[in-house]
XYZ file of C-alpha atoms in Angstrom:
544
model
C -85.224 -33.519 30.678
C -88.183 -34.535 28.473
C -88.001 -36.009 24.985
C -90.660 -34.962 22.532
C -91.257 -37.771 20.029
C -94.234 -36.186 18.325
C -93.993 -36.255 14.510
C -90.978 -38.559 14.810
C -92.061 -40.931 12.044
C -89.172 -39.764 9.825
C -86.575 -40.596 12.449
C -85.731 -36.996 13.216
C -86.696 -34.676 16.022
C -89.092 -32.488 14.087
C -90.383 -29.528 15.987
C -93.940 -30.117 17.271
C -96.804 -27.729 16.887
C -96.243 -24.498 18.695
C -97.434 -24.228 22.264
C -96.392 -20.607 22.366
C -97.623 -18.098 19.837
C -95.291 -16.759 17.195
C -95.437 -13.277 18.707
C -94.447 -14.633 22.136
C -91.507 -16.551 20.691
C -90.408 -13.507 18.745
C -90.555 -11.380 21.906
C -88.460 -13.967 23.752
C -85.933 -13.892 20.908
C -85.778 -10.088 21.069
C -85.277 -10.200 24.852
C -82.437 -12.721 24.506
C -80.832 -10.653 21.736
C -81.019 -7.458 23.798
C -79.348 -9.190 26.765
C -76.685 -10.707 24.513
C -75.849 -7.430 22.767
C -75.932 -4.969 25.669
C -73.970 -6.823 28.348
C -70.271 -6.144 27.944
C -70.598 -2.972 25.888
C -70.213 -0.644 28.859
C -68.483 -0.738 32.201
C -64.888 -1.387 31.173
C -61.997 0.658 29.819
C -60.611 0.360 26.263
C -58.743 -2.943 26.028
C -55.502 -3.069 24.064
C -54.743 -4.116 21.455
C -58.241 -4.684 20.035
C -59.733 -1.273 20.824
C -56.698 0.975 21.030
C -56.522 2.156 17.419
C -60.224 2.908 17.085
C -60.474 4.823 20.358
C -57.534 6.962 19.279
C -59.257 7.638 15.944
C -62.404 8.745 17.758
C -60.380 11.114 19.945
C -58.925 12.637 16.756
C -62.440 13.200 15.459
C -63.902 14.656 18.677
C -60.981 16.794 19.858
C -59.128 17.599 16.626
C -62.035 17.722 14.169
C -60.392 15.244 11.778
C -63.496 13.757 10.127
C -62.111 12.936 6.665
C -58.951 11.072 7.611
C -58.796 10.612 11.395
C -55.453 9.043 12.229
C -54.730 7.079 15.347
C -51.746 8.310 17.344
C -49.602 5.332 16.311
C -50.060 5.762 12.551
C -48.928 8.238 9.937
C -51.394 6.798 7.415
C -55.047 5.741 7.436
C -55.482 2.009 8.082
C -59.258 1.886 7.563
C -61.765 4.475 6.278
C -63.509 6.482 8.999
C -67.179 5.412 8.840
C -67.143 3.264 11.977
C -65.213 5.861 13.997
C -67.508 8.649 12.762
C -70.683 6.825 13.841
C -69.067 6.020 17.198
C -68.214 9.726 17.555
C -71.882 10.625 17.071
C -72.773 8.298 19.937
C -70.051 9.928 22.029
C -71.444 13.401 21.345
C -74.953 12.322 22.316
C -74.237 10.070 25.294
C -71.125 11.417 27.017
C -73.111 13.397 29.596
C -74.485 10.036 30.768
C -71.694 7.570 29.947
C -67.926 7.449 29.797
C -66.358 8.360 26.454
C -65.382 4.789 25.562
C -68.687 3.315 26.756
C -70.662 5.728 24.595
C -68.483 4.908 21.586
C -68.878 1.173 22.141
C -72.666 1.496 22.207
C -72.515 2.292 18.481
C -72.131 -1.468 18.039
C -75.839 -1.757 18.893
C -76.671 -0.040 15.596
C -74.401 -2.295 13.537
C -75.503 -5.485 15.301
C -79.155 -4.582 14.822
C -78.588 -4.100 11.083
C -76.730 -7.399 10.870
C -79.341 -9.416 12.772
C -82.202 -7.985 10.713
C -80.331 -8.707 7.466
C -79.525 -12.274 8.549
C -83.143 -12.907 9.521
C -84.557 -11.418 6.315
C -82.038 -13.328 4.182
C -83.095 -16.608 5.771
C -86.738 -15.759 5.281
C -86.141 -15.121 1.577
C -84.263 -18.412 1.117
C -86.165 -20.785 3.418
C -89.518 -19.114 4.067
C -91.356 -17.597 7.011
C -90.477 -18.770 10.505
C -86.802 -19.471 9.859
C -85.350 -15.988 10.372
C -85.519 -16.258 14.152
C -83.667 -19.591 14.048
C -80.898 -18.078 11.931
C -80.626 -15.223 14.428
C -80.263 -17.700 17.296
C -77.522 -19.606 15.474
C -75.800 -16.321 14.691
C -75.696 -15.034 18.272
C -74.741 -18.517 19.505
C -71.575 -18.449 17.363
C -68.442 -18.808 19.466
C -66.391 -16.411 17.358
C -68.905 -13.574 17.556
C -69.409 -13.065 21.269
C -66.216 -11.170 22.136
C -65.675 -9.459 18.767
C -69.220 -8.085 18.625
C -68.630 -6.253 21.926
C -65.327 -4.755 20.819
C -64.705 -1.262 19.479
C -63.468 -2.284 16.031
C -64.453 -1.417 12.414
C -64.994 -5.094 11.561
C -68.357 -4.856 13.363
C -69.522 -2.309 10.771
C -68.011 -4.357 7.927
C -70.064 -7.333 9.114
C -73.207 -5.222 8.688
C -72.110 -4.366 5.166
C -71.587 -8.039 4.322
C -74.979 -9.006 5.738
C -76.749 -6.285 3.723
C -75.007 -7.424 0.539
C -76.024 -11.016 1.217
C -79.621 -9.979 1.885
C -79.751 -8.000 -1.351
C -78.730 -11.106 -3.315
C -81.485 -13.177 -1.694
C -84.018 -10.432 -2.473
C -82.810 -10.004 -6.065
C -85.380 -12.310 -7.728
C -88.401 -10.860 -5.928
C -87.544 -7.143 -5.570
C -84.751 -6.263 -8.043
C -84.785 -2.489 -7.577
C -85.027 -2.628 -3.784
C -82.251 -5.200 -3.695
C -80.055 -2.935 -5.848
C -80.426 -0.107 -3.319
C -79.599 -2.446 -0.425
C -76.574 -3.863 -2.250
C -75.302 -0.364 -3.052
C -75.685 0.615 0.600
C -73.937 -2.586 1.721
C -71.024 -2.055 -0.660
C -70.700 1.541 0.510
C -70.542 0.451 4.158
C -68.013 -2.257 3.304
C -65.650 0.196 1.662
C -66.094 3.115 4.057
C -65.739 0.903 7.138
C -63.394 -1.868 6.020
C -61.482 -0.538 3.034
C -60.425 -2.356 -0.114
C -60.351 -6.009 0.965
C -63.978 -6.451 2.164
C -65.198 -4.517 -0.873
C -63.144 -6.651 -3.267
C -64.271 -9.864 -1.546
C -67.928 -8.983 -2.033
C -67.376 -7.875 -5.610
C -65.519 -11.119 -6.337
C -68.532 -13.019 -4.994
C -70.918 -11.051 -7.212
C -68.791 -11.714 -10.300
C -68.522 -15.417 -9.472
C -72.318 -15.720 -9.204
C -72.579 -14.571 -12.825
C -70.934 -17.844 -13.883
C -74.058 -19.776 -12.862
C -77.137 -20.051 -15.035
C -79.515 -18.740 -12.337
C -77.598 -15.468 -12.299
C -76.299 -15.205 -15.862
C -78.730 -12.769 -17.438
C -79.093 -9.095 -18.327
C -81.260 -8.477 -15.312
C -78.403 -9.487 -13.027
C -75.992 -7.185 -14.876
C -78.460 -4.327 -14.436
C -78.686 -5.227 -10.753
C -74.882 -5.045 -10.389
C -74.610 -1.868 -12.443
C -77.270 0.038 -10.507
C -75.849 -1.132 -7.180
C -72.353 -0.042 -8.194
C -73.628 3.432 -9.098
C -75.325 3.738 -5.695
C -72.174 2.557 -3.908
C -70.005 4.975 -5.894
C -72.268 7.864 -4.882
C -71.300 7.119 -1.263
C -67.645 6.300 -1.818
C -66.434 8.841 -4.386
C -67.201 12.054 -2.452
C -65.078 10.838 0.441
C -62.257 9.719 -1.870
C -62.186 13.041 -3.725
C -62.172 15.131 -0.533
C -59.591 12.828 1.047
C -57.230 13.104 -1.934
C -57.618 16.872 -2.176
C -57.131 17.694 1.514
C -54.548 15.058 2.449
C -52.705 13.969 -0.713
C -49.727 12.442 1.109
C -51.863 10.413 3.516
C -54.085 9.375 0.602
C -51.084 8.106 -1.335
C -49.844 6.114 1.662
C -53.300 4.624 2.143
C -53.604 3.555 -1.497
C -50.122 2.055 -1.498
C -50.457 -0.018 1.683
C -50.270 -3.769 0.956
C -53.531 -5.705 0.825
C -52.509 -9.203 -0.269
C -49.677 -11.605 0.459
C -47.875 -13.664 -2.157
C -48.449 -16.813 -0.103
C -51.808 -18.139 1.077
C -53.037 -18.930 4.581
C -55.573 -21.611 3.679
C -54.745 -23.807 6.670
C -54.943 -20.892 9.134
C -58.372 -19.877 7.809
C -59.678 -23.453 7.880
C -58.493 -23.924 11.463
C -60.174 -20.663 12.409
C -63.462 -21.640 10.767
C -63.385 -24.981 12.606
C -63.934 -23.267 15.986
C -65.102 -19.762 15.052
C -68.388 -20.800 13.387
C -69.728 -23.297 15.954
C -72.554 -24.363 16.205
C -73.368 -23.345 12.621
C -70.502 -25.379 11.112
C -71.809 -28.941 11.707
C -75.303 -27.875 10.646
C -74.020 -26.293 7.428
C -71.873 -29.335 6.663
C -74.964 -31.514 7.144
C -76.920 -29.461 4.597
C -74.113 -29.571 2.043
C -73.589 -33.321 2.546
C -77.279 -34.147 2.031
C -77.702 -31.844 -0.962
C -74.262 -31.990 -2.584
C -75.761 -32.717 -6.020
C -77.782 -29.496 -5.887
C -75.146 -27.224 -4.326
C -74.474 -25.366 -7.577
C -77.931 -25.862 -9.086
C -80.293 -24.654 -6.377
C -79.754 -20.904 -6.014
C -80.715 -21.079 -2.322
C -77.613 -23.227 -1.751
C -75.421 -21.638 -4.401
C -75.504 -18.147 -2.882
C -74.169 -18.984 0.626
C -71.676 -21.520 -0.711
C -70.250 -19.103 -3.298
C -70.110 -16.410 -0.623
C -68.099 -18.734 1.633
C -65.722 -19.869 -1.131
C -65.166 -16.371 -2.534
C -64.412 -14.838 0.832
C -62.266 -17.830 1.790
C -60.050 -17.398 -1.277
C -59.517 -13.659 -0.863
C -59.096 -13.638 2.908
C -56.501 -16.409 2.640
C -54.202 -13.990 0.832
C -54.755 -11.106 3.258
C -51.540 -9.290 4.156
C -52.088 -9.508 7.936
C -54.222 -12.312 9.323
C -56.337 -12.047 12.475
C -59.285 -14.088 13.796
C -61.646 -11.109 13.583
C -61.382 -11.300 9.776
C -63.457 -14.488 9.997
C -66.600 -12.629 11.111
C -68.256 -12.501 7.639
C -68.268 -16.322 7.494
C -70.888 -16.313 10.251
C -73.563 -14.895 7.930
C -73.669 -17.689 5.286
C -72.855 -20.439 7.785
C -75.744 -19.389 10.058
C -78.177 -19.279 7.141
C -76.991 -22.604 5.727
C -77.171 -24.181 9.170
C -80.787 -23.083 9.594
C -81.766 -25.341 6.723
C -80.537 -28.377 8.671
C -82.413 -27.787 11.925
C -85.664 -29.577 11.091
C -83.941 -32.408 9.207
C -81.318 -33.524 11.703
C -81.575 -37.085 12.965
C -82.416 -37.552 16.610
C -78.928 -38.738 17.583
C -77.115 -35.871 15.885
C -79.413 -33.209 17.326
C -79.263 -34.736 20.806
C -75.459 -34.991 20.660
C -75.083 -31.346 19.611
C -77.570 -30.310 22.283
C -75.779 -32.183 25.077
C -72.392 -31.001 23.855
C -73.556 -27.402 24.267
C -75.092 -28.075 27.676
C -71.938 -29.770 28.972
C -69.573 -27.135 27.590
C -71.549 -24.143 28.863
C -72.303 -25.844 32.153
C -68.631 -26.603 32.719
C -67.535 -23.065 31.847
C -70.276 -21.624 34.051
C -69.153 -23.734 37.019
C -65.537 -22.594 36.482
C -66.610 -18.935 36.480
C -68.680 -19.344 39.650
C -65.970 -21.313 41.475
C -63.309 -18.790 40.503
C -65.468 -15.927 41.755
C -66.192 -17.709 45.043
C -62.503 -18.472 45.491
C -61.641 -14.806 44.915
C -64.086 -13.795 47.666
C -63.261 -16.473 50.228
C -59.614 -17.339 49.392
C -60.665 -21.017 49.373
C -58.865 -22.934 47.990
C -55.912 -20.660 48.535
C -53.869 -21.893 45.547
C -56.713 -21.094 43.152
C -57.194 -17.706 44.818
C -53.506 -16.851 44.299
C -53.655 -17.864 40.633
C -56.695 -15.683 39.978
C -55.240 -12.803 41.993
C -52.025 -12.993 39.992
C -53.815 -13.310 36.645
C -55.953 -10.241 37.398
C -52.890 -8.093 38.195
C -53.497 -8.055 41.962
C -57.197 -7.212 41.830
C -59.274 -8.010 44.910
C -62.870 -8.804 43.987
C -65.511 -7.148 46.171
C -68.995 -8.561 46.593
C -71.661 -6.734 44.573
C -75.245 -7.685 45.353
C -76.470 -6.466 41.945
C -73.864 -8.423 39.969
C -74.510 -11.491 42.103
C -78.289 -11.362 41.627
C -78.019 -10.852 37.859
C -75.580 -13.764 37.550
C -77.706 -15.987 39.760
C -80.853 -15.122 37.812
C -79.378 -15.836 34.377
C -77.752 -19.063 35.599
C -81.021 -20.235 37.181
C -82.979 -19.422 34.044
C -80.535 -21.446 31.960
C -80.787 -24.441 34.302
C -84.595 -24.170 34.395
C -84.751 -23.987 30.604
C -82.603 -27.046 29.915
C -84.529 -29.077 32.496
C -88.023 -28.071 31.434
C -87.603 -27.701 27.679
C -88.383 -30.649 25.451
C -85.431 -31.802 23.382
C -86.243 -30.891 19.807
C -84.074 -29.706 16.978
C -85.111 -26.111 17.506
C -84.691 -26.225 21.267
C -81.129 -27.432 20.627
C -80.351 -24.128 18.891
C -82.098 -22.187 21.641
C -79.978 -24.033 24.217
C -76.805 -22.898 22.466
C -77.956 -19.272 22.232
C -79.127 -19.151 25.853
C -76.024 -21.016 27.032
C -73.518 -18.686 25.417
C -75.538 -15.665 26.623
C -75.473 -17.066 30.153
C -71.708 -17.567 30.013
C -71.136 -14.056 28.677
C -73.374 -12.364 31.264
C -71.921 -14.109 34.327
C -68.378 -13.564 33.015
C -69.014 -9.827 32.694
C -70.834 -9.624 36.031
C -68.455 -11.758 38.126
C -65.077 -11.490 36.395
C -65.459 -8.306 34.373
C -63.702 -6.049 36.878
C -60.809 -8.497 37.273
C -60.335 -8.806 33.535
C -60.589 -5.041 33.126
C -57.946 -4.521 35.806
C -55.584 -6.782 33.877
C -56.182 -5.125 30.497
C -56.765 -1.477 31.429
C -54.052 1.179 31.315
C -56.261 3.911 32.778
C -54.605 4.285 36.175
C -51.140 4.404 34.608
C -51.824 7.138 32.070
C -54.185 9.205 34.204
C -51.374 9.342 36.771
C -49.026 10.461 33.989
C -51.379 13.101 32.551
C -50.739 15.941 35.060
C -47.028 15.803 34.243
C -47.554 16.466 30.542
C -47.592 19.981 29.139
C -50.976 20.070 27.405
C -50.419 23.441 25.776
C -47.524 22.265 23.618
C -48.694 18.640 23.230
C -45.154 17.749 22.232
C -43.895 14.470 23.635
C -41.237 12.104 22.355
C -41.869 8.363 22.720
C -39.328 5.585 22.722
C -39.971 1.805 22.716
C -43.768 2.149 23.147
C -45.832 -0.231 21.007
C -48.787 0.951 18.919
C -51.426 0.004 21.482
C -49.688 1.893 24.259
C -49.306 4.984 22.085
C -52.995 4.944 21.163
C -54.221 4.407 24.721
C -51.864 7.178 25.901
C -53.474 9.458 23.317
C -56.948 8.576 24.596
C -56.237 9.346 28.249
C -53.978 12.380 27.795
C -55.109 13.769 24.379
C -51.401 13.971 23.445
C -50.055 12.267 20.335
C -46.461 11.236 21.100
C -43.772 11.594 18.441
C -41.167 8.961 17.695
C -37.827 10.517 18.601
C -35.855 8.830 15.809
C -38.289 9.909 13.076
C -38.926 13.512 14.044
C -36.913 16.691 14.334
C -39.301 18.634 16.557
C -37.775 20.101 19.667
C -39.875 18.466 22.383
C -38.964 18.995 26.031
C -40.596 15.783 27.294
C -39.938 12.127 26.480
C -41.781 8.968 27.562
C -39.682 5.806 27.472
C -40.647 2.207 28.088
C -37.943 0.198 29.831
C -37.722 -3.384 30.990
C -35.679 -5.001 33.727
C -32.209 -3.493 33.969
C -32.423 -1.626 30.667
C -30.777 1.763 30.803
C -32.116 5.047 29.519
C -31.117 5.542 25.839
C -27.937 7.558 25.312
C -29.776 10.463 23.666
C -31.718 11.023 26.897
C -28.857 10.522 29.384
C -28.817 14.173 30.388
C -32.586 14.464 30.753
C -34.191 14.599 34.212
C -36.631 11.940 35.374
C -39.895 13.495 36.607
C -42.233 10.470 36.701
C -42.129 6.695 36.605
C -44.951 4.164 36.622
C -45.936 0.609 35.807
C -48.900 -1.712 36.027
C -48.858 -4.592 38.498
C -47.396 -7.801 37.041
C -46.011 -6.039 33.938
C -42.357 -6.693 33.198
C -41.886 -3.227 31.756
C -42.286 0.260 33.209
C -42.531 3.814 31.871
C -40.283 6.783 32.591
C -41.102 10.414 31.782
C -38.069 12.638 31.221
C -37.696 16.397 30.896
C -34.831 18.046 29.026
């Protein structure tokens, strides 16, 4: 691996003059982004629990026509507004002749990720100048916490786009106030209609906090906020009014659902940030450390820092915590981290570069060895562990998957050997490394992982036994994810026996071990039973 010491008189690894043209580098960035975003979006079933609620919502939209308040099968109230599910439903309508229902829905993430990446790049360009947007995009897609969540059917992907648009509007505020107001209004509308109250309040809290600083405390900023709020309201209010008029009870339940906890989760959020935002975190910390005196004076530093602090405070009091709530942190951390790339000392940049190479290389070797062991049964102990972990799935050799994995692995090895170690190549190494890991995981282990997570075979086997005309089915002891996935595969929304007085003739019960059928179903006749390999529980379908 070559070291480039050109322009090293300041003791850092400053990027040398470009050997490739800017257009070529941009095309390479686009190609890497396309590979990163598309792999993993199709080719696997909905995975509980992450995708179960959304896929059930989409079924309600497509098959039941519930576009204002589509409820998942497990809920009697709306957990999040329907924007994400509605856009996914449009993709389903267009693409289902070519793709499976869930694959078509998941492809809607391409739209949201494209919006997010463009907003991140444009925000960085406004704050740091031309040529930095691509670097921010590389840091963003290299983030450890993004890779799995961005390929998941979940509304937080749309909320992330809303956050990124709001951030971009604030960077554009000084140069294009009216245009930035429109973008902010659109971002706030997406935040509310995709994520609900908490993301909207977090962004509004950030906007109010910025007014405390002299760079933002003026009438022009108030006009900016006022116009943006009017634009956002024009998106939000029509849905709220129709929702309240058509479904008053569901609307009341939605408004009354808890948003905040009395106690904070500061430590949980900090621990999450510590791994979720790599490699942006050490770069952002470096920028803040070197410019701590200007953090709340220079507006280019103030904006991302206030965004981080505002969101950190509100998310720490969220009623239910989950790692996916950390996604919005990636926007300001990636942009802050970009400012450190050209100023890192040689040792720090080299250490971060080698850390990424070693981590991704090690993970890549593990994936390849596991795949080879699954094919050859050598060593046998490792083969048994993988076979057991995949719920008894036997991997079959696929020439296409093998060639794609070999190609991306070879390209990664070629790149780290031939590329000169500079600060910017360090970021490229991270982005290419995490893309390589993701692609070979999907290509070599995707079917095994899908076999472990999928409930398709179970519920498609159950489907013929259900009476579709009545769609009346009691459920007992099923968790929310199982209810939602059942709804997706059978188009039947089960009813909790203890909370409903309908006279259903069928009941689906989940049992475990030696558990007996509940007393209320003792006289019912068993007509079907099924379970997934390696699960401790099984399902029984009874008829009265």
